Short mmCIF file of C-alpha atoms in Angstrom, two decimals:
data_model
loop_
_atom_site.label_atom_id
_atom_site.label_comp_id
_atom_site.label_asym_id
_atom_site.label_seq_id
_atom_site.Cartn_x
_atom_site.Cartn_y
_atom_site.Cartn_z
CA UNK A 1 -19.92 -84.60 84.39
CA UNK A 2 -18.28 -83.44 87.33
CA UNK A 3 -19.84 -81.24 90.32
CA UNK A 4 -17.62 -79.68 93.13
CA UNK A 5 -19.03 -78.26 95.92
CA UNK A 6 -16.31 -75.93 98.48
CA UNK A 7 -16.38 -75.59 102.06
CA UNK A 8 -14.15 -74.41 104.81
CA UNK A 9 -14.52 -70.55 104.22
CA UNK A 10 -15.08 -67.90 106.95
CA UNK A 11 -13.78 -64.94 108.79
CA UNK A 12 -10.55 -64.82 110.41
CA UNK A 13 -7.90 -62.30 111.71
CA UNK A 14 -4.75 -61.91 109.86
CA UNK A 15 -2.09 -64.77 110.57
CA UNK A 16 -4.28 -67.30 111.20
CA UNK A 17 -5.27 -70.05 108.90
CA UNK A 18 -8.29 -72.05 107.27
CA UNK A 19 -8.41 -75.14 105.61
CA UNK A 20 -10.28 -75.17 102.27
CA UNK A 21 -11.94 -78.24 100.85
CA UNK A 22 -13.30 -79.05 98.00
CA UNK A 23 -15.75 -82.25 97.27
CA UNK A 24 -16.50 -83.86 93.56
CA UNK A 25 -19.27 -85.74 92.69
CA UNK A 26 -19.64 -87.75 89.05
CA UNK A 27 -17.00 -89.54 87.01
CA UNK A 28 -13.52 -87.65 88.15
CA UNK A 29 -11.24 -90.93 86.58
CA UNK A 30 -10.19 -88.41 83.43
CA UNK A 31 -9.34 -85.94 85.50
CA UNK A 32 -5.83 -84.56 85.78
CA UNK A 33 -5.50 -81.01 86.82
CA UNK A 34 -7.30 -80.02 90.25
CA UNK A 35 -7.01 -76.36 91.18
CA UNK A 36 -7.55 -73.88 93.29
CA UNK A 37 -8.84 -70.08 92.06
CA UNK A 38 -9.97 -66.73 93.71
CA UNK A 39 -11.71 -63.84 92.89
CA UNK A 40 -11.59 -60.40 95.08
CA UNK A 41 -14.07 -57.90 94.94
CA UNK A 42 -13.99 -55.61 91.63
CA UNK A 43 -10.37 -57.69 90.68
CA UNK A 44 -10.76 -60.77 87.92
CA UNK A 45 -10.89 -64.32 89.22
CA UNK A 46 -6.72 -65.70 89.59
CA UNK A 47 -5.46 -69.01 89.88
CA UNK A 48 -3.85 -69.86 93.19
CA UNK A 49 -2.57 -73.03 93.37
CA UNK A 50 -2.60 -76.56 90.99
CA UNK A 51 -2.00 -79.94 90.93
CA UNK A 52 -1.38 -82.45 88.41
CA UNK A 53 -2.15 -86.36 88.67
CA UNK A 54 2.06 -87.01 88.54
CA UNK A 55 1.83 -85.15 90.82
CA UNK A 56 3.39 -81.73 90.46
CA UNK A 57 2.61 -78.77 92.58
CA UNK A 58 2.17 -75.30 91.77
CA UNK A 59 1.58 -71.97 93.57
CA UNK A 60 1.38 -68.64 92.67
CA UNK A 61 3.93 -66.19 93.61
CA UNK A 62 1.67 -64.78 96.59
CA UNK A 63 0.76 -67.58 97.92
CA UNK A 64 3.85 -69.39 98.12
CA UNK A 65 5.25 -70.81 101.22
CA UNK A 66 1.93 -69.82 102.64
CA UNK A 67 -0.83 -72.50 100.80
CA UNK A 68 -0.60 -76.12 99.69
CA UNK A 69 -2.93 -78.49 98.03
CA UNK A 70 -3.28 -81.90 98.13
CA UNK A 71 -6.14 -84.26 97.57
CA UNK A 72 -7.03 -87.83 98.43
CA UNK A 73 -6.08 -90.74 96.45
CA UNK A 74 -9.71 -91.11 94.64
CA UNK A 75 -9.48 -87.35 93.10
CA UNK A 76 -12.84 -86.62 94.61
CA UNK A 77 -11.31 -84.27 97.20
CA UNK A 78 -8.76 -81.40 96.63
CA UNK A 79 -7.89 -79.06 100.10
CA UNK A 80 -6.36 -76.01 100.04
CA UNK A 81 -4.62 -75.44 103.39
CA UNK A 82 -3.98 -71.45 103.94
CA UNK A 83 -1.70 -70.43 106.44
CA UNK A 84 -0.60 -66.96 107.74
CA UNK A 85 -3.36 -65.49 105.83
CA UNK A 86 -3.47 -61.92 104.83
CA UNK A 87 -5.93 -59.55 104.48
CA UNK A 88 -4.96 -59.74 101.00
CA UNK A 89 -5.97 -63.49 100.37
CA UNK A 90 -9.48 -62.25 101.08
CA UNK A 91 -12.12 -63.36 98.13
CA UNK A 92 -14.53 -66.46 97.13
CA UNK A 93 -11.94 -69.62 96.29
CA UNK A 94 -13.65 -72.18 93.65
CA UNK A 95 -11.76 -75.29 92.79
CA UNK A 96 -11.40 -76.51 89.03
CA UNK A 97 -10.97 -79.26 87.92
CA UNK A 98 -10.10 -80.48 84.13
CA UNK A 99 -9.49 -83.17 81.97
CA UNK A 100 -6.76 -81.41 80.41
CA UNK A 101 -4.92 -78.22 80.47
CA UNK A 102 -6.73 -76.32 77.43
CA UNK A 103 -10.28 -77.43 78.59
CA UNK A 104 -12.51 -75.14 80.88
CA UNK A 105 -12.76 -77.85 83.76
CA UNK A 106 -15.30 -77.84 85.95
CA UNK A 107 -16.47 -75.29 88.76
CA UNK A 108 -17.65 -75.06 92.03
CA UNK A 109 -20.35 -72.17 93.63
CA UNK A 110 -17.07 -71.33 95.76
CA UNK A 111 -16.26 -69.77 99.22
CA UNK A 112 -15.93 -66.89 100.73
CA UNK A 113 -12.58 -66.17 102.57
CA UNK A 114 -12.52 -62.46 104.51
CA UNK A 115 -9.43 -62.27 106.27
CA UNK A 116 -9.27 -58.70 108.94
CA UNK A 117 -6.51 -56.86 109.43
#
């Protein structure tokens, strides 16, 4: 088992930027995908941005340029550094990490990101 935990969320004005981190607990040796996820209010939860163990990077199209993820060499942290946020990036960000790409992963309680316009 695997538990994540985020932190770094807050409130800030469009243009600025927040670093997001994410911290695992439990056996994290299997795992090879960590990600990054948000939901907005009333919208369905989205994936953001991904990383495999090789590694290879991967954002989504509106967060490109803007985000990156790395982690640390143990896979038991993953950050998500946001830059020239929006007021569109605004929503809670949970991390996921799986074992493989079909499996659910695991979650964390996530973190709220409001950026003002």
């Amino acid at each position: 088992q695997v538990q994540l935990v985020e932190s770094g969320g807050g409130l800030v004005q469009a243009g600025e930027s927040l670093r997001l981190t994410c911290a695992a607990s439990g056996d994290t040796r299997t795992i090879s995908i960590m990600g990054w996820y948000r939901q907005a209010p009333g919208m369905e939860r989205e994936w953001v941005a991904g990383m495999t163990t090789g590694p290879i990077f991967k954002y989504a199209d509106s967060v490109k340029g803007r985000f990156s993820i790395s982690r640390d060499m143990n896979k038991k942290t993953v950050w998500l550094q946001m830059n020239n946020l929006k007021p569109e990036d605004t929503a809670v960000y949970y991390c996921n990490f799986k074992v493989h790409r079909d499996s659910v992963g695991f979650w964390g309680q996530g973190t709220q990101v409001t950026v003002s316009s």
